[in-house]
Amino acid sequence: MAAEVVALSARTSGFTLSRGVTLLFAVACGTAVANVYFAQPLLVTLGRDFSIGTATVGVVVTLTQIGYGLGLFFLVPLGDMVDRRRLVAAQLLLLAAALTAVGTAGSAALLLVGLGAVGLLAVVTQTLVAFAASLAPPEERGRVVGLVTSGVVTGILLARTVSGLLADLAGWRSVYLSSAVLTCVLALALHRVLPPARESVTPTARAYGRLLRSTVTLFARERLLRVRALLALLIFAAFSVLWSSVALPLSAPPISLSHTEIGAFGLAGAAGALAATAAGRLNDRGLAQRTTGIGLALLTVSWLPLAFTRHSLWALAAGVIVLDLAVQAVHVTNQTLIYALHPEAGSRLIGGYMVFYSIGSASGAFAATMLYAVAGWTAVCALGAGISLLALLLWAVTRRATVDSVTPGASSASSPS
């Protein structure tokens, strides 16, 4: 298996990753990941249309994240085994089909199944991140990962804005049907410009099983991967606590904002996209630990203005800016560090890492909506602050045991198999 994935990673060595292609990666990543977040400003509407109660409406987001987590473990590792260009195109086309199913769902059951499928297939985002990292020269990998991840951040932010706007103009179904069309266009564009593998590795059941087991082996072997994965779980749990529940107080009296107005607050987190690029450059300079510590401290502090959301929308905007900036800075640093452990296993490393992201996001969404129904917005903010502080403490007690930067392949004498 090790020989196969090393050979596969070398097959596109003659391809030059231009800025235009990097931007296409970023656009595709942003579009794909946006599908996971479209429902957040629509929770009240979806709950009403499909008779889902306030305390359990978070299941809409949770099931999408569960699907995403399954895709990260079972689909993303295939990028280390098969032609990534074909894998990306196939996943995008299937994603378009799942989006169409959600947009035409006639019952809560069909809606939830469709959203689970959307989450499962939206992991094409991580396949693209690993693909871009594999095509970048080692000395520019942080910059490329940062730029592509800034597309992911922008997609997450615009997801809420676009979702709210389209829902007000043409109904919530138009959100998913429009995305299905755009996803098909991107599938064709990527298949046209990305480099194909010169050879084809046929995925057998035995080889695929070894591939999945090697993901677990990587976690057992690499302390840095375990620490950074736990940080991802915590920061995205905090991220999801905010974004999976903030529509509830904003849509209720006395604030009573529309879908478009709620979604517009996603734009306040645009600083997160800037942080993604800056964090990548800082990592290239060997400042990963410093970037992580500052990011986690800001994440913890961000919950103070967020607690005043009911009294000031300016406080909400300030809290969103700080929270999104902090989360994305840590996230990009995490991905850049872990990819450098074993570049030939990039898809498995990033996929395994992102499983923890998905667990955190799903847990945060479910806990936040349940807690809001019982104890209100202040309790939700206390939960987010507690999770953020726990992440900061984890970093503090582990930072001396991990390094600021990793030379590709230096952490282990042999490749995972």
Tab-separated table of N, CA, C and O in Angstrom, residues 231 234-235 238-239 291-307 318-327 330 380-396:
chain	number	residue	atom	x	y	z
A	231	LEU	N	-7.809	19.284	19.222
A	231	LEU	CA	-8.038	20.727	19.124
A	231	LEU	C	-9.122	21.031	18.098
A	231	LEU	O	-9.969	21.908	18.312
A	234	LEU	N	-12.579	20.430	19.538
A	234	LEU	CA	-13.019	21.457	20.485
A	234	LEU	C	-13.328	22.786	19.793
A	234	LEU	O	-14.357	23.417	20.079
A	235	ILE	N	-12.475	23.224	18.875
A	235	ILE	CA	-12.719	24.533	18.255
A	235	ILE	C	-13.954	24.504	17.366
A	235	ILE	O	-14.712	25.481	17.306
A	238	ALA	N	-17.106	24.558	19.501
A	238	ALA	CA	-17.412	25.942	19.870
A	238	ALA	C	-17.996	26.705	18.685
A	238	ALA	O	-18.975	27.457	18.829
A	239	PHE	N	-17.416	26.525	17.510
A	239	PHE	CA	-17.895	27.171	16.288
A	239	PHE	C	-19.343	26.793	16.015
A	239	PHE	O	-20.189	27.633	15.700
A	291	THR	N	0.856	30.928	16.777
A	291	THR	CA	-0.416	31.196	16.099
A	291	THR	C	-1.559	30.447	16.781
A	291	THR	O	-2.649	30.996	16.993
A	292	THR	N	-1.303	29.201	17.162
A	292	THR	CA	-2.327	28.394	17.833
A	292	THR	C	-2.722	28.994	19.175
A	292	THR	O	-3.914	29.121	19.495
A	293	GLY	N	-1.741	29.360	19.979
A	293	GLY	CA	-2.030	29.909	21.292
A	293	GLY	C	-2.821	31.201	21.229
A	293	GLY	O	-3.807	31.390	21.965
A	294	ILE	N	-2.417	32.107	20.340
A	294	ILE	CA	-3.138	33.372	20.191
A	294	ILE	C	-4.554	33.122	19.693
A	294	ILE	O	-5.530	33.718	20.176
A	295	GLY	N	-4.693	32.203	18.720
A	295	GLY	CA	-6.015	31.894	18.179
A	295	GLY	C	-6.964	31.349	19.238
A	295	GLY	O	-8.120	31.752	19.324
A	296	LEU	N	-6.476	30.444	20.079
A	296	LEU	CA	-7.335	29.852	21.107
A	296	LEU	C	-7.691	30.856	22.205
A	296	LEU	O	-8.797	30.822	22.755
A	297	ALA	N	-6.766	31.746	22.511
A	297	ALA	CA	-7.075	32.793	23.486
A	297	ALA	C	-8.173	33.711	22.949
A	297	ALA	O	-9.112	34.078	23.668
A	298	LEU	N	-8.069	34.085	21.657
A	298	LEU	CA	-9.096	34.929	21.040
A	298	LEU	C	-10.445	34.211	20.986
A	298	LEU	O	-11.501	34.831	21.186
A	299	LEU	N	-10.406	32.910	20.728
A	299	LEU	CA	-11.642	32.134	20.679
A	299	LEU	C	-12.369	32.187	22.022
A	299	LEU	O	-13.595	32.371	22.077
A	300	THR	N	-11.625	32.060	23.094
A	300	THR	CA	-12.228	32.099	24.427
A	300	THR	C	-12.820	33.476	24.723
A	300	THR	O	-13.942	33.594	25.227
A	301	VAL	N	-12.083	34.520	24.386
A	301	VAL	CA	-12.532	35.896	24.646
A	301	VAL	C	-13.751	36.263	23.812
A	301	VAL	O	-14.591	37.071	24.240
A	302	SER	N	-13.896	35.675	22.621
A	302	SER	CA	-14.977	36.057	21.700
A	302	SER	C	-16.364	35.861	22.292
A	302	SER	O	-17.330	36.519	21.887
A	303	TRP	N	-16.492	34.978	23.278
A	303	TRP	CA	-17.813	34.691	23.832
A	303	TRP	C	-18.339	35.795	24.736
A	303	TRP	O	-19.538	35.844	25.026
A	304	LEU	N	-17.443	36.706	25.165
A	304	LEU	CA	-17.915	37.821	25.994
A	304	LEU	C	-18.842	38.752	25.208
A	304	LEU	O	-19.984	38.988	25.629
A	305	PRO	N	-18.426	39.279	24.057
A	305	PRO	CA	-19.392	40.101	23.298
A	305	PRO	C	-20.569	39.295	22.766
A	305	PRO	O	-21.687	39.826	22.674
A	306	LEU	N	-20.364	38.026	22.445
A	306	LEU	CA	-21.470	37.211	21.932
A	306	LEU	C	-22.582	37.069	22.975
A	306	LEU	O	-23.764	36.948	22.612
A	307	ALA	N	-22.226	37.115	24.259
A	307	ALA	CA	-23.233	36.983	25.309
A	307	ALA	C	-24.215	38.158	25.326
A	307	ALA	O	-25.311	38.047	25.874
A	318	ALA	N	-19.029	41.817	16.460
A	318	ALA	CA	-17.658	41.794	16.973
A	318	ALA	C	-17.260	40.388	17.412
A	318	ALA	O	-16.153	39.913	17.124
A	319	GLY	N	-18.160	39.712	18.116
A	319	GLY	CA	-17.868	38.357	18.562
A	319	GLY	C	-17.679	37.391	17.412
A	319	GLY	O	-16.788	36.531	17.441
A	320	VAL	N	-18.506	37.528	16.371
A	320	VAL	CA	-18.388	36.669	15.192
A	320	VAL	C	-17.043	36.867	14.503
A	320	VAL	O	-16.386	35.899	14.095
A	321	ILE	N	-16.619	38.120	14.356
A	321	ILE	CA	-15.336	38.405	13.707
A	321	ILE	C	-14.195	37.725	14.450
A	321	ILE	O	-13.359	37.031	13.856
A	322	VAL	N	-14.170	37.898	15.765
A	322	VAL	CA	-13.074	37.331	16.562
A	322	VAL	C	-13.134	35.811	16.550
A	322	VAL	O	-12.110	35.131	16.388
A	323	LEU	N	-14.328	35.240	16.707
A	323	LEU	CA	-14.463	33.781	16.750
A	323	LEU	C	-14.045	33.140	15.427
A	323	LEU	O	-13.276	32.170	15.407
A	324	ASP	N	-14.532	33.661	14.315
A	324	ASP	CA	-14.193	33.059	13.022
A	324	ASP	C	-12.708	33.209	12.709
A	324	ASP	O	-12.072	32.291	12.172
A	325	LEU	N	-12.145	34.373	13.021
A	325	LEU	CA	-10.710	34.569	12.808
A	325	LEU	C	-9.904	33.544	13.602
A	325	LEU	O	-8.983	32.914	13.085
A	326	ALA	N	-10.261	33.359	14.866
A	326	ALA	CA	-9.528	32.446	15.736
A	326	ALA	C	-9.635	30.999	15.260
A	326	ALA	O	-8.637	30.278	15.175
A	327	VAL	N	-10.852	30.569	14.945
A	327	VAL	CA	-11.061	29.178	14.530
A	327	VAL	C	-10.282	28.863	13.257
A	327	VAL	O	-9.609	27.829	13.159
A	330	VAL	N	-6.383	28.604	13.705
A	330	VAL	CA	-5.967	27.333	14.310
A	330	VAL	C	-6.167	26.180	13.327
A	330	VAL	O	-5.320	25.281	13.218
A	380	VAL	N	-25.991	29.102	26.406
A	380	VAL	CA	-25.306	28.677	25.184
A	380	VAL	C	-23.925	29.319	25.110
A	380	VAL	O	-22.926	28.663	24.779
A	381	CYS	N	-23.839	30.605	25.424
A	381	CYS	CA	-22.553	31.301	25.398
A	381	CYS	C	-21.606	30.754	26.462
A	381	CYS	O	-20.386	30.647	26.235
A	382	ALA	N	-22.136	30.403	27.622
A	382	ALA	CA	-21.302	29.802	28.670
A	382	ALA	C	-20.732	28.466	28.198
A	382	ALA	O	-19.566	28.143	28.456
A	383	LEU	N	-21.549	27.695	27.484
A	383	LEU	CA	-21.076	26.421	26.932
A	383	LEU	C	-19.945	26.661	25.930
A	383	LEU	O	-18.903	25.989	25.983
A	384	GLY	N	-20.145	27.603	25.022
A	384	GLY	CA	-19.117	27.892	24.032
A	384	GLY	C	-17.824	28.365	24.670
A	384	GLY	O	-16.724	27.957	24.262
A	385	ALA	N	-17.927	29.217	25.680
A	385	ALA	CA	-16.736	29.712	26.365
A	385	ALA	C	-16.005	28.584	27.095
A	385	ALA	O	-14.772	28.513	27.081
A	386	GLY	N	-16.768	27.682	27.702
A	386	GLY	CA	-16.153	26.560	28.404
A	386	GLY	C	-15.397	25.639	27.465
A	386	GLY	O	-14.275	25.197	27.773
A	387	ILE	N	-15.979	25.355	26.305
A	387	ILE	CA	-15.306	24.506	25.309
A	387	ILE	C	-14.038	25.185	24.804
A	387	ILE	O	-12.985	24.550	24.648
A	388	SER	N	-14.115	26.491	24.558
A	388	SER	CA	-12.964	27.245	24.053
A	388	SER	C	-11.831	27.264	25.080
A	388	SER	O	-10.647	27.101	24.725
A	389	LEU	N	-12.176	27.442	26.354
A	389	LEU	CA	-11.165	27.441	27.411
A	389	LEU	C	-10.509	26.073	27.532
A	389	LEU	O	-9.291	25.969	27.748
A	390	LEU	N	-11.290	25.015	27.366
A	390	LEU	CA	-10.737	23.663	27.409
A	390	LEU	C	-9.721	23.455	26.290
A	390	LEU	O	-8.669	22.842	26.491
A	391	ALA	N	-10.014	23.986	25.097
A	391	ALA	CA	-9.071	23.888	23.979
A	391	ALA	C	-7.773	24.633	24.303
A	391	ALA	O	-6.669	24.147	24.006
A	392	LEU	N	-7.891	25.814	24.896
A	392	LEU	CA	-6.708	26.591	25.259
A	392	LEU	C	-5.863	25.839	26.279
A	392	LEU	O	-4.619	25.803	26.178
A	393	LEU	N	-6.512	25.215	27.260
A	393	LEU	CA	-5.781	24.451	28.273
A	393	LEU	C	-5.099	23.232	27.652
A	393	LEU	O	-3.969	22.893	28.021
A	394	LEU	N	-5.769	22.568	26.711
A	394	LEU	CA	-5.161	21.423	26.027
A	394	LEU	C	-3.894	21.845	25.296
A	394	LEU	O	-2.861	21.158	25.366
A	395	TRP	N	-3.965	22.960	24.596
A	395	TRP	CA	-2.773	23.457	23.898
A	395	TRP	C	-1.650	23.770	24.891
A	395	TRP	O	-0.486	23.435	24.659
A	396	ALA	N	-2.002	24.395	26.006
A	396	ALA	CA	-0.997	24.812	26.976
A	396	ALA	C	-0.234	23.625	27.558
A	396	ALA	O	0.985	23.700	27.770
